[in-house]
PDB file of C-alpha atoms and ligand atoms in Angstrom:
ATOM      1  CA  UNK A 598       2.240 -22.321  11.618  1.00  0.00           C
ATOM      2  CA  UNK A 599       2.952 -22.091  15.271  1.00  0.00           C
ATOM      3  CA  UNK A 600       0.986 -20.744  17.943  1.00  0.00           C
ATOM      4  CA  UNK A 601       0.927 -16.833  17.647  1.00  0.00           C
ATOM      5  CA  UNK A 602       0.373 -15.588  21.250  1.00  0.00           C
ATOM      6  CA  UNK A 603       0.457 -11.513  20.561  1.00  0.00           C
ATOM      7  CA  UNK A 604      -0.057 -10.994  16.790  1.00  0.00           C
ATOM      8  CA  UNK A 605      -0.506  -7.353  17.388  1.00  0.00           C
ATOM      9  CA  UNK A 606      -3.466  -5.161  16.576  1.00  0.00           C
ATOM     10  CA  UNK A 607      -5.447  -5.468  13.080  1.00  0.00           C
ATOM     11  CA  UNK A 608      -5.335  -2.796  11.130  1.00  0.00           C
ATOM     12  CA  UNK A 609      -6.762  -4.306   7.914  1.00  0.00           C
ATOM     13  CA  UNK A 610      -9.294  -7.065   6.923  1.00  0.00           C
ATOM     14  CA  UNK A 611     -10.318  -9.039   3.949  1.00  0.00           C
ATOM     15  CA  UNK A 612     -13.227 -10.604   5.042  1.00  0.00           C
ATOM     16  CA  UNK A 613     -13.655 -12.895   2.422  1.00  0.00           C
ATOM     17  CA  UNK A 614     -10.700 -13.788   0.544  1.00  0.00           C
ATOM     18  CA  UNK A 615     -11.955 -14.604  -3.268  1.00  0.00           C
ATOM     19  CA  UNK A 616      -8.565 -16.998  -3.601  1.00  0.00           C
ATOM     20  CA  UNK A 617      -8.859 -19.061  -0.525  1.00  0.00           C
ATOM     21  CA  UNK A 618     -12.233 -19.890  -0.176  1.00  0.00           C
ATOM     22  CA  UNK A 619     -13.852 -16.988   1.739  1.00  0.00           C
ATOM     23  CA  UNK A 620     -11.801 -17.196   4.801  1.00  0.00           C
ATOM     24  CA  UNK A 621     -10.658 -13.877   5.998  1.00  0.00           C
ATOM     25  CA  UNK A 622      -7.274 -12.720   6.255  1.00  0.00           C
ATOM     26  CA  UNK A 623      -6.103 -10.113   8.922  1.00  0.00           C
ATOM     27  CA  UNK A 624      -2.705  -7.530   8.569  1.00  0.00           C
ATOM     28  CA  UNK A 625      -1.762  -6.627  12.134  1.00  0.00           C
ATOM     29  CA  UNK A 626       1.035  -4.017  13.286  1.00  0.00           C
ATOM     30  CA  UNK A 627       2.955  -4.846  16.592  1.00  0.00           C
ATOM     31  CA  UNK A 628       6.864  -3.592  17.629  1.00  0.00           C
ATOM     32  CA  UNK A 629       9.099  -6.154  17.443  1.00  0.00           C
ATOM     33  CA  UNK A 630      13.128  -5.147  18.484  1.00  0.00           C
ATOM     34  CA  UNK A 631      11.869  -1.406  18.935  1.00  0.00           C
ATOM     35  CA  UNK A 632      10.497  -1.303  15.687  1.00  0.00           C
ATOM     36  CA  UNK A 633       7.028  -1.526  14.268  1.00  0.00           C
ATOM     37  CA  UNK A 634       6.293  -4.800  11.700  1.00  0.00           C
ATOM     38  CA  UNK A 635       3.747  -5.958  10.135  1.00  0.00           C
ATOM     39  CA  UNK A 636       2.288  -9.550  10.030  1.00  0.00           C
ATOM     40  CA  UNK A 637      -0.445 -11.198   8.088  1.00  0.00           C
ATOM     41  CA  UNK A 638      -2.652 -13.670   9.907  1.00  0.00           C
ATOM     42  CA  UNK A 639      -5.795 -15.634   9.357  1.00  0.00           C
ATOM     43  CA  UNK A 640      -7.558 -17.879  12.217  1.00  0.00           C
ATOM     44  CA  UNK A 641      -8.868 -20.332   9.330  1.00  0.00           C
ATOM     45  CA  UNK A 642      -7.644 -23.883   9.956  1.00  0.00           C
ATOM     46  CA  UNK A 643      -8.450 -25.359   6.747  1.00  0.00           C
ATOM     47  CA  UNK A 644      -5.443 -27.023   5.042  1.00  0.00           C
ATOM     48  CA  UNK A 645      -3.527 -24.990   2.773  1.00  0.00           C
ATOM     49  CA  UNK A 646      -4.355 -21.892   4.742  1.00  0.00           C
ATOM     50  CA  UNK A 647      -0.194 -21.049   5.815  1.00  0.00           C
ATOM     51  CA  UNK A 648       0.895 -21.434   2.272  1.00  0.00           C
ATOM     52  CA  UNK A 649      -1.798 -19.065   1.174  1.00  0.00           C
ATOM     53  CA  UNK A 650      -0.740 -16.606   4.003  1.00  0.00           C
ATOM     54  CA  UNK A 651       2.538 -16.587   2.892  1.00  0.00           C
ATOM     55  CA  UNK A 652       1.834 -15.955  -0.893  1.00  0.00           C
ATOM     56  CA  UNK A 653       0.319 -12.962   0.734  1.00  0.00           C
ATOM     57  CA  UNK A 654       3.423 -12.322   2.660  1.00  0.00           C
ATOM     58  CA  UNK A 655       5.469 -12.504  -0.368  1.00  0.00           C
ATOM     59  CA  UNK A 656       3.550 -10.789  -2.087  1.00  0.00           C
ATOM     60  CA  UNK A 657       3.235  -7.420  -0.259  1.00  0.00           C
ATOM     61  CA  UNK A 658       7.155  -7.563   0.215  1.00  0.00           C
ATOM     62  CA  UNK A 659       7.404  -7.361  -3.495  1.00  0.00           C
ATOM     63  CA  UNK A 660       4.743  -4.702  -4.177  1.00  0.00           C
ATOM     64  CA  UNK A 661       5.221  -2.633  -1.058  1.00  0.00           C
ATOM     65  CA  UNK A 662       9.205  -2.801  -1.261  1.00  0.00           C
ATOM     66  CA  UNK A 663       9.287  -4.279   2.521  1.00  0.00           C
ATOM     67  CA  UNK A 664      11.413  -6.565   4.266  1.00  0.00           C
ATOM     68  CA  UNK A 665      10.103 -10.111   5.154  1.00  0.00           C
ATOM     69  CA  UNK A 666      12.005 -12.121   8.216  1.00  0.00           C
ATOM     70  CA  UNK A 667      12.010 -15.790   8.507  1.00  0.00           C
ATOM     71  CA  UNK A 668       9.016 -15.583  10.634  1.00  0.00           C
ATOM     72  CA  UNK A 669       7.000 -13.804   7.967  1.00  0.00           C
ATOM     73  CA  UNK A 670       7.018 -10.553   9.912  1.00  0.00           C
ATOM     74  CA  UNK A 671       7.481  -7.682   7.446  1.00  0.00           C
ATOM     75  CA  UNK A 672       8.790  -3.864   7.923  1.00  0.00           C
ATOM     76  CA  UNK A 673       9.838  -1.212   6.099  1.00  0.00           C
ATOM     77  CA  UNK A 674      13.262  -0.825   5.465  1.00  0.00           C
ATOM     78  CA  UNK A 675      12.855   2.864   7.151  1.00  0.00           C
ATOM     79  CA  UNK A 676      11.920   1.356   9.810  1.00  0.00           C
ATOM     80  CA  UNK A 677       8.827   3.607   9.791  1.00  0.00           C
ATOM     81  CA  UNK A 678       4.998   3.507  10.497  1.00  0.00           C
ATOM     82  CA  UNK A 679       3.407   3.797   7.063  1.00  0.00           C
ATOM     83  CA  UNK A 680       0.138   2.639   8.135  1.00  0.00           C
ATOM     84  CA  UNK A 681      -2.623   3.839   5.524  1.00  0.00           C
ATOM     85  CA  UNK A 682       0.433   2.452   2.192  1.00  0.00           C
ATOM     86  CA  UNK A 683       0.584  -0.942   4.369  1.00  0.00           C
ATOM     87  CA  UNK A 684      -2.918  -1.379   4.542  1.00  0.00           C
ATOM     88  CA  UNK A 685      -3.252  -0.463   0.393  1.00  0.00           C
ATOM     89  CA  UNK A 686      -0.360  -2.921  -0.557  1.00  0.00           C
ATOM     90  CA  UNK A 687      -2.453  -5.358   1.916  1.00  0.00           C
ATOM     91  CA  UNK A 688      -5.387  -4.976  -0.573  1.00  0.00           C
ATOM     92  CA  UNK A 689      -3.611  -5.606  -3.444  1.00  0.00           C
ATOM     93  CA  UNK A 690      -1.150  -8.124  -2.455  1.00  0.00           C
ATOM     94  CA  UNK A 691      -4.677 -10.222  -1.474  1.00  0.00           C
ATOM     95  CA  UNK A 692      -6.013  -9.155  -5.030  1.00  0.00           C
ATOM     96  CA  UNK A 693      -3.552 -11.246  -6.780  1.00  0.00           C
ATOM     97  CA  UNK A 694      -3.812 -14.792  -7.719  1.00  0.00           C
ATOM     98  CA  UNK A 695      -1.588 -16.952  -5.528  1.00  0.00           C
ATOM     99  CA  UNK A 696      -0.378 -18.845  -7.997  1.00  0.00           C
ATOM    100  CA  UNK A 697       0.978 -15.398  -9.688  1.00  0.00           C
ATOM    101  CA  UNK A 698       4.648 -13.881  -9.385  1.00  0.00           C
ATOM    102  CA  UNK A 699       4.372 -10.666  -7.485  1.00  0.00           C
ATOM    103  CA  UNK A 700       6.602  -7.906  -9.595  1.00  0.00           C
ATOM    104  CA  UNK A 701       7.264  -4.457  -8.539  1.00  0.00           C
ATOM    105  CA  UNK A 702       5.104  -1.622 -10.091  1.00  0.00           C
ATOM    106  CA  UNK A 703       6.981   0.462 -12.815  1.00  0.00           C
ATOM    107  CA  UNK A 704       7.091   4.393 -11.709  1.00  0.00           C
ATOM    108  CA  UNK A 705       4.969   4.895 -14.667  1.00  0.00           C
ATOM    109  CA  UNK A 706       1.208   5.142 -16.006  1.00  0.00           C
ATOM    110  CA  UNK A 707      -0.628   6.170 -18.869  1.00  0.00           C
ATOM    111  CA  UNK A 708      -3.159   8.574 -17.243  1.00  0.00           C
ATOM    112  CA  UNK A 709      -6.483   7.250 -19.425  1.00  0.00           C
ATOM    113  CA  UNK A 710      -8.424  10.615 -18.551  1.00  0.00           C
ATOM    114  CA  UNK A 711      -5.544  13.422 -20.161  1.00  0.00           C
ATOM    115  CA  UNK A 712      -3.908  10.482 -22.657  1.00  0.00           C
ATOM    116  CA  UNK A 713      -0.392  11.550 -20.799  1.00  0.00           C
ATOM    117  CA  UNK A 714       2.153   9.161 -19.898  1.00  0.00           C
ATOM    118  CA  UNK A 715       2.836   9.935 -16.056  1.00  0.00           C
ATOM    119  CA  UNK A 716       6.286   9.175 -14.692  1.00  0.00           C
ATOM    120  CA  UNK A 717       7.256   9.648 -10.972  1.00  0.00           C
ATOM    121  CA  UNK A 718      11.006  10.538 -10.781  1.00  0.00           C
ATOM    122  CA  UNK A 719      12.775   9.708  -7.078  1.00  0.00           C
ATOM    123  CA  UNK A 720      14.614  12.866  -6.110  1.00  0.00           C
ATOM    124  CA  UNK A 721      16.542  11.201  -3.166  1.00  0.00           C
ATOM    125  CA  UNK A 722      15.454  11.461   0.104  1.00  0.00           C
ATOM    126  CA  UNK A 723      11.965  10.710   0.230  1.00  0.00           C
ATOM    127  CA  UNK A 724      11.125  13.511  -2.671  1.00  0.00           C
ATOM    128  CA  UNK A 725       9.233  12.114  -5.819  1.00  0.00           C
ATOM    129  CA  UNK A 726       8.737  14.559  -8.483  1.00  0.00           C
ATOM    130  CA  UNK A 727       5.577  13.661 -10.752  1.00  0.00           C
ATOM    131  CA  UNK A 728       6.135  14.308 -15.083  1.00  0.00           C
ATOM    132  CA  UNK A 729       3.844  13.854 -17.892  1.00  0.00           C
ATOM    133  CA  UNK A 730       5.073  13.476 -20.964  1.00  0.00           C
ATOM    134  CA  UNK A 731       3.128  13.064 -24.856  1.00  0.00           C
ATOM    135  CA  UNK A 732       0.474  14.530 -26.145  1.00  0.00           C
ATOM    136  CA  UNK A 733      -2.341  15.297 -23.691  1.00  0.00           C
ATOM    137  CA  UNK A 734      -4.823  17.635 -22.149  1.00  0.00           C
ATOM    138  CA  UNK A 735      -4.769  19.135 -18.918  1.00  0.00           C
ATOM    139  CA  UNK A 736      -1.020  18.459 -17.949  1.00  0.00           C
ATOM    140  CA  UNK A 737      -0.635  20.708 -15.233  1.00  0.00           C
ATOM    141  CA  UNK A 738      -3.914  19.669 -13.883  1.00  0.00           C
ATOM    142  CA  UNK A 739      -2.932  15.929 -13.766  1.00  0.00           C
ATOM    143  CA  UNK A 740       0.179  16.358 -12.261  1.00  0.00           C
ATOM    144  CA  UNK A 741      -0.918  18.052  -9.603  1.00  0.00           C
ATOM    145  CA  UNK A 742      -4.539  15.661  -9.157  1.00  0.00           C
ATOM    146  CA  UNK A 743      -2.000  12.699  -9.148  1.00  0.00           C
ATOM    147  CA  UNK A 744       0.464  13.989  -6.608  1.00  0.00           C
ATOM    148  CA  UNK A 745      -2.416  14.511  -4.945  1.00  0.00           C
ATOM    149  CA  UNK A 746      -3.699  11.140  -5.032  1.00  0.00           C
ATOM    150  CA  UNK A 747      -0.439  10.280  -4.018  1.00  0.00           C
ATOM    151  CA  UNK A 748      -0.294  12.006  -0.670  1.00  0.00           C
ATOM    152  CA  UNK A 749      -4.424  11.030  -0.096  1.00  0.00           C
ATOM    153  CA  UNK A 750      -3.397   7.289  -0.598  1.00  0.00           C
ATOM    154  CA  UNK A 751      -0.299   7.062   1.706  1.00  0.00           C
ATOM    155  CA  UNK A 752      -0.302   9.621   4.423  1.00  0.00           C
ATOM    156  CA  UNK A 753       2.308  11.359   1.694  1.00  0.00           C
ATOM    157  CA  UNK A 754       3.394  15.353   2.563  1.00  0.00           C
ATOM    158  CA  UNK A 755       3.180  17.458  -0.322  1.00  0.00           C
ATOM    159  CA  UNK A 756       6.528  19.964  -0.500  1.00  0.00           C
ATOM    160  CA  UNK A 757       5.833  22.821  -0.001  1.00  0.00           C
ATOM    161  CA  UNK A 758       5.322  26.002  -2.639  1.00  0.00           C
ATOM    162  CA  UNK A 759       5.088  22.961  -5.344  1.00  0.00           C
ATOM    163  CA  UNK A 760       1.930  21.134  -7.247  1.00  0.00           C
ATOM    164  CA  UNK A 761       4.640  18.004  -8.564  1.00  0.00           C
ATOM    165  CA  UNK A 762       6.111  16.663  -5.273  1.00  0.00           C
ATOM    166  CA  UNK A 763       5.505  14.559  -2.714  1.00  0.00           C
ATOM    167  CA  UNK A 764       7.718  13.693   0.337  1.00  0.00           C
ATOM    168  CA  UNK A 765       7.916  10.667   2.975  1.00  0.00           C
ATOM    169  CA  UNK A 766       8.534  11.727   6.451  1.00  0.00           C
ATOM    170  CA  UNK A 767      10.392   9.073   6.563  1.00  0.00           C
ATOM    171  CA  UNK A 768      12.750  10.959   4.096  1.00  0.00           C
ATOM    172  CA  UNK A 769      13.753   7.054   2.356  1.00  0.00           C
ATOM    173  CA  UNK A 770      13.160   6.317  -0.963  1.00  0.00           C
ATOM    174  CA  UNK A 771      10.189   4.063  -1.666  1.00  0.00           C
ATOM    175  CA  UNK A 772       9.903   3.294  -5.338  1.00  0.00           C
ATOM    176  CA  UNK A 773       8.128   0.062  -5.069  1.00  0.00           C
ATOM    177  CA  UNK A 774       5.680   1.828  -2.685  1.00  0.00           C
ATOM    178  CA  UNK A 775       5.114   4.869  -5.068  1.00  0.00           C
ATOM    179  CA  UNK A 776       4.475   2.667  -7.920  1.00  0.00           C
ATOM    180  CA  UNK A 777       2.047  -0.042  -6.294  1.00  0.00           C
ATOM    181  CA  UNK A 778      -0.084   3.744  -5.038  1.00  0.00           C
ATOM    182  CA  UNK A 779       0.232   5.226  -8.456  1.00  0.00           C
ATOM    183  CA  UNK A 780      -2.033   2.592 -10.382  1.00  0.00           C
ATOM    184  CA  UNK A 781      -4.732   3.487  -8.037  1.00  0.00           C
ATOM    185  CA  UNK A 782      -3.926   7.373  -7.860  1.00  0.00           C
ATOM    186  CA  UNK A 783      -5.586   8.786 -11.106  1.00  0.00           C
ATOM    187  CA  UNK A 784      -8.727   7.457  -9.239  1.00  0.00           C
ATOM    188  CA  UNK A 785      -8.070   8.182  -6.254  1.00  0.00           C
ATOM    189  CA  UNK A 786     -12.048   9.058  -5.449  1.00  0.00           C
ATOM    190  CA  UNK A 787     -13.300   5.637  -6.199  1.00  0.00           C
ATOM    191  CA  UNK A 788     -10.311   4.375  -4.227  1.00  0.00           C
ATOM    192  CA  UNK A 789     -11.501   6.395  -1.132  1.00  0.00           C
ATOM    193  CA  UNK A 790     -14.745   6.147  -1.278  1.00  0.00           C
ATOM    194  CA  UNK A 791     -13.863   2.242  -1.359  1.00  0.00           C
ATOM    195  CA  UNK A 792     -12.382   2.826   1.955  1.00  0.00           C
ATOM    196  CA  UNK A 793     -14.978   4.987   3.072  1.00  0.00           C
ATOM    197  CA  UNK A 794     -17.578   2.071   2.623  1.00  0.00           C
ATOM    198  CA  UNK A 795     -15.635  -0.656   4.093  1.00  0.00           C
ATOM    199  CA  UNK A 796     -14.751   1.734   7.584  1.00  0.00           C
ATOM    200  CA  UNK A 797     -18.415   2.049   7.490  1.00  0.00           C
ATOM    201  CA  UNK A 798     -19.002  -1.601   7.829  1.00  0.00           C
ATOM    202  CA  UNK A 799     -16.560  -1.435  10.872  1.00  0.00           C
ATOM    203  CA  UNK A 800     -13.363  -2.959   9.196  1.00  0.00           C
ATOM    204  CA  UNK A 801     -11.150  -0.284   9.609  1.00  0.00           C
ATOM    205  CA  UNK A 802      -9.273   0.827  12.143  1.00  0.00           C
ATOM    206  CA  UNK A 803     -10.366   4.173  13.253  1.00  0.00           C
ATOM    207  CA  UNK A 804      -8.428   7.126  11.771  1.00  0.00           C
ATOM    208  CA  UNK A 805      -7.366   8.252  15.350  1.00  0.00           C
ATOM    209  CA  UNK A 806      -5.865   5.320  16.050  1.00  0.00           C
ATOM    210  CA  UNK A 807      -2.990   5.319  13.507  1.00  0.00           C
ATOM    211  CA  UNK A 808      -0.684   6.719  15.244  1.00  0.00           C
ATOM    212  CA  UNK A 809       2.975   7.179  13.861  1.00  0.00           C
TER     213      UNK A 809
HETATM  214 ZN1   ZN B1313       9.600   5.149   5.111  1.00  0.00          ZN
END
């Protein structure tokens, strides 16, 4: 890899990647042509290190339905700041074994707490509708704890005067996004008190600072 004078600000950090021998791997936002973009960076020089970035890279274009130049910088294709999604599809783009072939979430889950099979519908324009279907308990509940989750998990607005959908700002579709966030979103708790924990260690950026 070649010198990388202004990487940008970190937003994210594995401190100890478990797939690359404990060296810690950055994400970092900067603009680049007007726009903000994402790029993944570690200062380990141990050999192997750039191909292991770049499974990263790969990765999180896959799950996180983002563009990926030829200098490994990555966007969305809104164009828009989606800072607390990047950091998530960070995390579980670093989860996955290198050697494994990144595929994009399917908009659907069996909820394991109501038995219901959840399906997230794209309305067009940013709007996804959440749906249960099969025999379950507690459908309305879920649908609404889950769109919830949603929104907690990605800086997602809720529309208003409804329990079932969820908007991006943005107003773009992001279906890879949506279902990368909606494995973790029936737990969404454990999921922030994970990020609770790791701020509290001084790894995250603080909240005021993600701007956008
Ligand atoms: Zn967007």
């Amino acid at each position: 890899m070649g010198q990388t004078t202004d990487i940008g600000r970190r937003i994210e950090l594995v401190p100890l990647d478990p797939h690359f021998g404990d060296v810690s791997i950055g994400l970092y936002r900067q603009q680049y042509d007007g726009e903000p973009a994402y790029r993944v960076h570690t200062y380990s020089h141990r050999a192997g290190a750039g191909d292991r970035i770049a499974s990263v890279v790969r990765a999180m274009a896959v799950l996180g339905g983002m563009e990926r130049d030829s200098a490994d910088r990555l966007r969305f294709p809104c164009g828009h700041v989606h800072n607390l999604a990047v950091k998530r599809v960070f995390l579980e783009a670093c989860k996955l074994e290198p050697s494994a072939t990144a595929e994009p979430r399917p908009l659907e889950i069996l909820d394991k707490k109501s038995g219901l099979q959840i399906k997230v519908l794209s309305e067009g324009d940013g709007v996804y509708r959440v749906t249960a279907h099969g025999e379950g308990k507690d459908r309305e509940r879920r649908i609404s704890f889950i769109a919830g989750g949603l929104m907690k998990l990605a800086e997602i607005d809720e529309v208003s005067g409804t329990l079932d959908q969820v908007v991006f700002p943005c107003a773009h579709v992001h279906d890879a996004m949506i279902g990368q966030l909606l494995v973790r979103a029936p737990n969404v708790r454990a999921v922030l008190r994970e990020q609770e924990a790791a701020a509290s260690r001084g790894v995250l950026a603080a909240p005021s600072q993600q701007d956008g």
